[in-house]
Coordinates of C-alpha atoms and ligand atoms in Angstrom, one line a residue:
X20 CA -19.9 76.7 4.8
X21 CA -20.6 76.6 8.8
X22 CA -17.5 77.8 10.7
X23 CA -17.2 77.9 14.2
X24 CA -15.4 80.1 16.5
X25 CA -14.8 81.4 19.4
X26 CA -13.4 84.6 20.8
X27 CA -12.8 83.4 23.7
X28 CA -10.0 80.4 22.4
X29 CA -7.9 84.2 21.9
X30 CA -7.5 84.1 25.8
X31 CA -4.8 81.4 25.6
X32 CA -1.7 83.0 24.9
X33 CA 1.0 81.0 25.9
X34 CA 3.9 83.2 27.0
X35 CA 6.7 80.4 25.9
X36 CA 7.0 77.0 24.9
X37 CA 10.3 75.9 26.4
X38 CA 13.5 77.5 27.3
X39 CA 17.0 78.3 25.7
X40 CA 20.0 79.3 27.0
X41 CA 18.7 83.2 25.6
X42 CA 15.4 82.3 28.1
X43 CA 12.1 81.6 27.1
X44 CA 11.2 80.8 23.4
X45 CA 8.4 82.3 22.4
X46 CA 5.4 80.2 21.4
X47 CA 4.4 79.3 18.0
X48 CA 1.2 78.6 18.9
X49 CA -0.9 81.7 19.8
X50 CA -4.1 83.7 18.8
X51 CA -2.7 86.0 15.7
X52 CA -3.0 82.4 13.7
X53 CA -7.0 82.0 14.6
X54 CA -7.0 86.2 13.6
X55 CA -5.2 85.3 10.0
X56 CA -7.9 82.4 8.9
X57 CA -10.9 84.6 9.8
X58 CA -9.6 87.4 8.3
X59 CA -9.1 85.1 4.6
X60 CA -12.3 83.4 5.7
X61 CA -14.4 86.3 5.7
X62 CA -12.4 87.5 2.0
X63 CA -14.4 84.3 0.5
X64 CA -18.0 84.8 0.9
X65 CA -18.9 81.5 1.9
X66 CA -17.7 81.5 5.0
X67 CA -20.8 81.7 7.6
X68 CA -18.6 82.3 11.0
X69 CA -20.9 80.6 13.9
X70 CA -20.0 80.8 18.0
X71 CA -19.8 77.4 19.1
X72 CA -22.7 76.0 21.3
X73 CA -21.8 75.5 25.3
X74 CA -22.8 71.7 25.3
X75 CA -22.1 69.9 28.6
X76 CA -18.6 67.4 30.0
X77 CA -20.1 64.2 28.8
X78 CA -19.3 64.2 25.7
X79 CA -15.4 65.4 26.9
X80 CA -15.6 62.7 29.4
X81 CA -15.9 60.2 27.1
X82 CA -12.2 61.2 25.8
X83 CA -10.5 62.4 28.8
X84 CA -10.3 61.7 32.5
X85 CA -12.1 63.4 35.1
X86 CA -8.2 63.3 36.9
X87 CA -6.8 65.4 33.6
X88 CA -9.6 67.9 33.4
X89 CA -9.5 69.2 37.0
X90 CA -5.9 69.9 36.1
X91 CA -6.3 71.9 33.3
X92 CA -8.8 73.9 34.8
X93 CA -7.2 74.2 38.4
X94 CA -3.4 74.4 37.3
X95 CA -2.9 77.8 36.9
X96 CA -4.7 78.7 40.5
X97 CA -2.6 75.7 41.7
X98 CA 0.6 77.9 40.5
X99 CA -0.3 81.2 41.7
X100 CA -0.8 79.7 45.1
X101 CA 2.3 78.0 45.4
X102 CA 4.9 80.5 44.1
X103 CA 2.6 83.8 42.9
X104 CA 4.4 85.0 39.7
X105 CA 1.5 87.4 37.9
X106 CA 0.1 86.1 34.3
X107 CA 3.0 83.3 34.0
X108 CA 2.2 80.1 33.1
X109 CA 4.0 77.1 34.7
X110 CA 5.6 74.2 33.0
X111 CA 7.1 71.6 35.7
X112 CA 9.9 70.3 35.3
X113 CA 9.7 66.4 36.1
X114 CA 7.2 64.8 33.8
X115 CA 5.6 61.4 34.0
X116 CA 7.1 59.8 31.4
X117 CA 4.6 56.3 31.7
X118 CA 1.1 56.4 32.6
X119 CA 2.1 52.8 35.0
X120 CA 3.2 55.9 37.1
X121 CA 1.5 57.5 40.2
X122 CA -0.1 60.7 40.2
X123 CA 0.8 61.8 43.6
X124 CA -2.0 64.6 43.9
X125 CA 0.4 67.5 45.6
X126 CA 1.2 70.1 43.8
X127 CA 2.5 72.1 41.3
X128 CA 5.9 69.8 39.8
X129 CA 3.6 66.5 40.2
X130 CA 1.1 68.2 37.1
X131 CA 4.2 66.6 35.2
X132 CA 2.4 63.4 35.4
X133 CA 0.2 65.0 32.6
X134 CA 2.8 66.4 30.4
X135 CA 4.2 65.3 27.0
X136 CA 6.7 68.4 26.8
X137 CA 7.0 72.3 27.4
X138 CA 4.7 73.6 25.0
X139 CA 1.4 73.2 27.1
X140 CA 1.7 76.3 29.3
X141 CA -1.5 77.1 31.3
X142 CA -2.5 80.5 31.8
X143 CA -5.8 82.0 33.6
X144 CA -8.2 81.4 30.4
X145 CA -6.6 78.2 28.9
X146 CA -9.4 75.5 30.4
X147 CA -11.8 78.1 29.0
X148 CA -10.0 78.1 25.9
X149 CA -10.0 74.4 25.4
X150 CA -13.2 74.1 26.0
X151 CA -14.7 76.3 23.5
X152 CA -12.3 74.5 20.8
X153 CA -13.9 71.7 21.8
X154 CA -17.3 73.1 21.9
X155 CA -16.4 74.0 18.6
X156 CA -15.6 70.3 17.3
X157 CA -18.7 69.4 18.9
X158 CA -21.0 72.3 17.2
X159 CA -19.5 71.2 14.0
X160 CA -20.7 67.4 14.6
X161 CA -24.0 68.5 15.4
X162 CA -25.0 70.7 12.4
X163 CA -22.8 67.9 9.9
X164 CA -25.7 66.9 7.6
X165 CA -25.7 64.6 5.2
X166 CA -22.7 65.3 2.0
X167 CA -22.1 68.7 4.2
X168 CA -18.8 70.1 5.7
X169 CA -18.4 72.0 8.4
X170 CA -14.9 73.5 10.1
X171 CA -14.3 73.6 13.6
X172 CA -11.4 75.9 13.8
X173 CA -9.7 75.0 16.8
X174 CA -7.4 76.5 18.9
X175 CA -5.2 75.6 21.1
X176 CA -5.2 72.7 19.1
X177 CA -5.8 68.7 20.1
X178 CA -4.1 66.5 18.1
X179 CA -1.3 65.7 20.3
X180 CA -3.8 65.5 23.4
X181 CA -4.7 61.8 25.2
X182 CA -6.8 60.4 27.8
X183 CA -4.6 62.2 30.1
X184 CA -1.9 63.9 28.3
X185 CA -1.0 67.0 27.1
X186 CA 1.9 67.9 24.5
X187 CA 2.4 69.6 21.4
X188 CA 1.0 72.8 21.8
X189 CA -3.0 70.2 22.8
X190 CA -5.0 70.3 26.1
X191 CA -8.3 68.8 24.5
X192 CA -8.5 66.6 22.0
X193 CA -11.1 68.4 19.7
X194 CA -11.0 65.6 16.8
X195 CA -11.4 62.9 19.2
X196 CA -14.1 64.3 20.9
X197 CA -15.7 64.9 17.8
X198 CA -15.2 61.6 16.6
X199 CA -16.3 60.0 19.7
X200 CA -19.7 62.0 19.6
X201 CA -19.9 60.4 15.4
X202 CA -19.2 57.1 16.8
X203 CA -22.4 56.8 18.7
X204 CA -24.1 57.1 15.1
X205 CA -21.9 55.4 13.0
X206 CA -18.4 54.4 11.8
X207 CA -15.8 57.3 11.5
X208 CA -12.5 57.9 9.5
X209 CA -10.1 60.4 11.1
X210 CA -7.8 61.2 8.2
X211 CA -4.7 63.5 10.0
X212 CA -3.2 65.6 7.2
X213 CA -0.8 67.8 9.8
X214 CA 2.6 67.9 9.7
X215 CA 2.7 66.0 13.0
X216 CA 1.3 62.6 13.9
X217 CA -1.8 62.9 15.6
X218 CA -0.3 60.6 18.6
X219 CA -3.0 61.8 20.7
X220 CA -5.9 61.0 18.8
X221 CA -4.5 57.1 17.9
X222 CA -3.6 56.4 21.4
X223 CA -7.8 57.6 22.3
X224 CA -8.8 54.9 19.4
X225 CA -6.2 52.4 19.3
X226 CA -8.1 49.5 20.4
X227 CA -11.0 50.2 18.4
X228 CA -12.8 49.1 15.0
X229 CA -15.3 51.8 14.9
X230 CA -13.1 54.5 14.3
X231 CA -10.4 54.0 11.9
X232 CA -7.4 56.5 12.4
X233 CA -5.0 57.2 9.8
X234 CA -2.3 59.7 9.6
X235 CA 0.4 61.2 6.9
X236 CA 3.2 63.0 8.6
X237 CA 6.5 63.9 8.9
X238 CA 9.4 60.7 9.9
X239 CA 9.2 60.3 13.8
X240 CA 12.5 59.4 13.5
X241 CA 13.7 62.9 13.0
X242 CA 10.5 64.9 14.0
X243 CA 8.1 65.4 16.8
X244 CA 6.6 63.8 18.7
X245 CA 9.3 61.2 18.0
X246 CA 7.7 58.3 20.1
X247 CA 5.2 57.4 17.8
X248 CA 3.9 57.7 14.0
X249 CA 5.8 54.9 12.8
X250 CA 4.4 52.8 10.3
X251 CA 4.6 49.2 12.3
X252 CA 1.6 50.6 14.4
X253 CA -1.3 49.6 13.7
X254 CA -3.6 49.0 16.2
X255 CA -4.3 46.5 19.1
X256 CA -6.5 43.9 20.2
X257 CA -10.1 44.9 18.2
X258 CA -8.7 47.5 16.5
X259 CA -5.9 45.9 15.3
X260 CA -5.5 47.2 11.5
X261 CA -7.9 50.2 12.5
X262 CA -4.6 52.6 12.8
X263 CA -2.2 53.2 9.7
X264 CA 0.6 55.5 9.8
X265 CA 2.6 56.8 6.9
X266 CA 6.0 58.8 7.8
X267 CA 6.8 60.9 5.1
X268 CA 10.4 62.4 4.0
X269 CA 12.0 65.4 4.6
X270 CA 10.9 67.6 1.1
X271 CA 8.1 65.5 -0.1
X272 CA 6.6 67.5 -3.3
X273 CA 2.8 67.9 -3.8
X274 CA 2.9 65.1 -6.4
X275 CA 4.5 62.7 -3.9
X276 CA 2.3 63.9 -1.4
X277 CA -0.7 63.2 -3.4
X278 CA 0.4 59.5 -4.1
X279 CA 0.4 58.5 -0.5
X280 CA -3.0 60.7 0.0
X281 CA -4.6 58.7 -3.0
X282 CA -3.9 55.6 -1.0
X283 CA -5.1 56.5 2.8
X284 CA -8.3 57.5 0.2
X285 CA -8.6 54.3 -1.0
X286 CA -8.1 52.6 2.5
X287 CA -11.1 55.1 3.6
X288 CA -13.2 54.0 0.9
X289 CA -12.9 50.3 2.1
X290 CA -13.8 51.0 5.3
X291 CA -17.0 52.5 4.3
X292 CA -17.2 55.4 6.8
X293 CA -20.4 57.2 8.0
X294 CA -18.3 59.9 8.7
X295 CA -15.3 61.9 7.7
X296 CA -13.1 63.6 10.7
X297 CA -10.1 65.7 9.1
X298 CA -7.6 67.2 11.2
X299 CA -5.8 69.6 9.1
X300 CA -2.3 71.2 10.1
X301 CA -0.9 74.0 7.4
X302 CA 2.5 73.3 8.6
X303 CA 2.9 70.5 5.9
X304 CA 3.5 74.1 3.9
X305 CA 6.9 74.8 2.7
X306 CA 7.4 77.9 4.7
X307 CA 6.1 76.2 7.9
X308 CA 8.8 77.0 10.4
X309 CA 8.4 74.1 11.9
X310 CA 7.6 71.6 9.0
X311 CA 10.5 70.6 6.2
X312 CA 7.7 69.4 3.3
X313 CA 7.8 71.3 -0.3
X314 CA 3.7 71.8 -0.2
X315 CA 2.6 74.5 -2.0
X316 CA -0.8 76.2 -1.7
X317 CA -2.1 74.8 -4.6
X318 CA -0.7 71.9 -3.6
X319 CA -3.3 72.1 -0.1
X320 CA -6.1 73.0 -3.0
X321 CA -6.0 69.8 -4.6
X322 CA -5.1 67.5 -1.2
X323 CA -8.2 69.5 -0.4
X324 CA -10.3 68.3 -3.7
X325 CA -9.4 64.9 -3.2
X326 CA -11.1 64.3 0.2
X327 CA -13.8 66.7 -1.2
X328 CA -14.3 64.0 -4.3
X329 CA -15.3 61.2 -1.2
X330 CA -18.4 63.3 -1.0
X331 CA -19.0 62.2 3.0
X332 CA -20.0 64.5 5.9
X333 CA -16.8 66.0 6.9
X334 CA -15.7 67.8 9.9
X335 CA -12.6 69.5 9.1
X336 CA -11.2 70.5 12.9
X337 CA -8.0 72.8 12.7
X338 CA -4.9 71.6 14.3
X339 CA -0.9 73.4 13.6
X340 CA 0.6 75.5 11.1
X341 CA 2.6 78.0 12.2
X342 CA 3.4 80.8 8.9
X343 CA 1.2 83.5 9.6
X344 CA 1.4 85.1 6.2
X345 CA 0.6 82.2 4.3
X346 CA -1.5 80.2 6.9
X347 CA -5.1 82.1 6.3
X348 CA -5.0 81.5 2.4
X349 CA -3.5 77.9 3.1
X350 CA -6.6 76.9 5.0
X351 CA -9.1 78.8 2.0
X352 CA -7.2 76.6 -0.6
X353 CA -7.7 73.4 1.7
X354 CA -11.7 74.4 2.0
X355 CA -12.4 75.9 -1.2
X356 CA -13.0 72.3 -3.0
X357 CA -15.6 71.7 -0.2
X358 CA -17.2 74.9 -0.6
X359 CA -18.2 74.9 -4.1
X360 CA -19.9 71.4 -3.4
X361 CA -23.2 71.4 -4.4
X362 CA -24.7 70.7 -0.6
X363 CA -22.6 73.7 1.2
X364 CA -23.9 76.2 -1.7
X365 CA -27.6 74.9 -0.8
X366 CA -26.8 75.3 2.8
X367 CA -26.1 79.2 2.9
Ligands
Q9C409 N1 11.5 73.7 18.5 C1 0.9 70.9 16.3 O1 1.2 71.2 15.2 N2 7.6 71.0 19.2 N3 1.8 70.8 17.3 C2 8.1 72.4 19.1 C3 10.1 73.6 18.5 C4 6.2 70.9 19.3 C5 3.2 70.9 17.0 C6 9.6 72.4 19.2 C7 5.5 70.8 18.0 C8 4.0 70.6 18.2 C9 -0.6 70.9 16.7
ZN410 ZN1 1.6 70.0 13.5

């Protein structure tokens, strides 16, 4: 199976996500959990670990505005200039809670406008970061051939990323962009199996047919991001019923799990994709710190079979999950049931 990677995505190391009356947390999010899955990747033998191709904007252009990137990639400089504190990363803290709002184009505080929450710290190399992940997603659309799967894996992550919005630990978008590229060929399913709902990615699509989003995650009631998942959503205008949302409980087993999986499966083969997009998050794992489901690892294995059984060209882009010990063999038991398909054996 194609993988791709970049060393470079190792650059963003977030030096907090938020703050506590004992200072900075630390962040969850940083490059020992892309060091874990290559290290179980390369265990399995059919891992073939690729460096992504450098394609050009358009493709991230046609996700994200011109506005957002230009911050991400001039943030950090912006920071320095303004208050020089060496290798920090800068959060602001007034955030534009509506995008109805003005972006006043000064400096520093007003990059609130594109903020979600604290976890999207910029440092020197995150722009660079982001856009190998997304090169990544990209290279993996590309070489997707017929009954194939390729995995993009990601990081930072994307899930949680919108037009111009970042949050969650997401500057890019990585599914979406992928998905965007598919949907010049043909229809797409995006099928988000992390612990979180994939805001991001169903705000990008919610007003299309073409690209039908669906997502199993934890309640927004009592889990991030808290201001959307919930299951009354389901599109607008042209793609109205072209977004579904199931909140799951606090707990869910692997056999509950599986029910509600079996059904977004059958709603995927109604709509008759061209293409598969899955954004996979390991923190739906029971020792997630910050996920409360009861998935085990063989529980990932067969969620992991059962979008293998659709037998469509899949692009599996990696999103969260948090438990370094059990995050590298988490994402093996998720890929395994693709591997030993037929067409990735024929591929190496
Ligand atoms: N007390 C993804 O899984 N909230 N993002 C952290 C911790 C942010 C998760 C708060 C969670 C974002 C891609
Ligand atoms: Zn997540």
């Amino acid at each position: 199976m194609d993988i791709y990677y970049s060393k470079i995505q190792e650059w963003h190391n977030p030096p907090f996500e938020g703050y506590s009356q004992d200072g900075y947390k630390p962040s969850l999010e940083k490059p020992e959990r892309a060091l874990i899955m290559l290290e179980e990747l390369k265990k399995t033998g059919w891992a073939n670990i690729l460096p992504p191709k450098q394609f050009d904007l358009e493709p991230i252009y046609a996700v994200h505005s011109s506005l957002y990137l230009e911050y991400i990639k001039s943030a950090y400089q912006d920071w320095v200039e303004f208050s020089p504190v060496p290798q920090m990363a800068f959060i602001p803290g007034t955030m534009g809670f509506s995008h109805s709002m003005i972006h006043s184009g000064g400096i520093s505080e007003a990059h609130g406008f594109f903020l979600l929450d604290t976890t999207v710290a910029i440092n020197k190399y995150t722009y660079n970061a982001a856009l190998n992940a997304a090169n990544c997603a990209l290279s993996g659309a590309h070489s997707i051939t017929q009954g194939s799967t390729v995995f993009a894996l990601c990081r930072p992550p994307g899930h949680h990323a919108g037009r111009e919005i970042c949050g969650g630990y997401c500057f890019l978008n990585n599914t979406a962009i992928a998905a965007q590229w598919f949907s010049n060929r043909g229809k797409v399913a995006i099928l988000d199996i992390d612990y979180h709902v994939g805001n991001g990615t169903q705000e990008i699509f919610y007003e299309r047919s073409d690209v039908f989003t669906i997502s199993l995650h934890a309640d927004p009631r009592h889990e991030y991001p808290y201001y959307a998942g919930y299951a009354h959503e389901i599109g607008s205008g042209n793609g109205k019923g072209f977004n579904r949302n199931f909140p799951l409980p606090a707990g869910i087993s692997d056999n509950d799990y599986l029910v509600v999986l079996d059904h977004a499966l059958g709603l995927i083969d109604y709509f008759s994709p061209d293409y598969l997009v899955i954004p996979i998050g390991m923190d739906i794992h029971m020792d997630d710190p910050l996920g409360d489901f009861s998935i085990t690892t063989e529980g990932i294995y067969q969620i992991g079979e059962r979008i293998a059984d659709l037998n469509l060209p899949t692009l599996v882009v990696m999103e969260g999950g948090y438990h370094i010990p059990s995050l590298g063999k988490n994402v093996v038991a998720f890929l395994t049931p693709f591997a030993s398909s037929l067409n990735n054996l024929e591929s190496e």
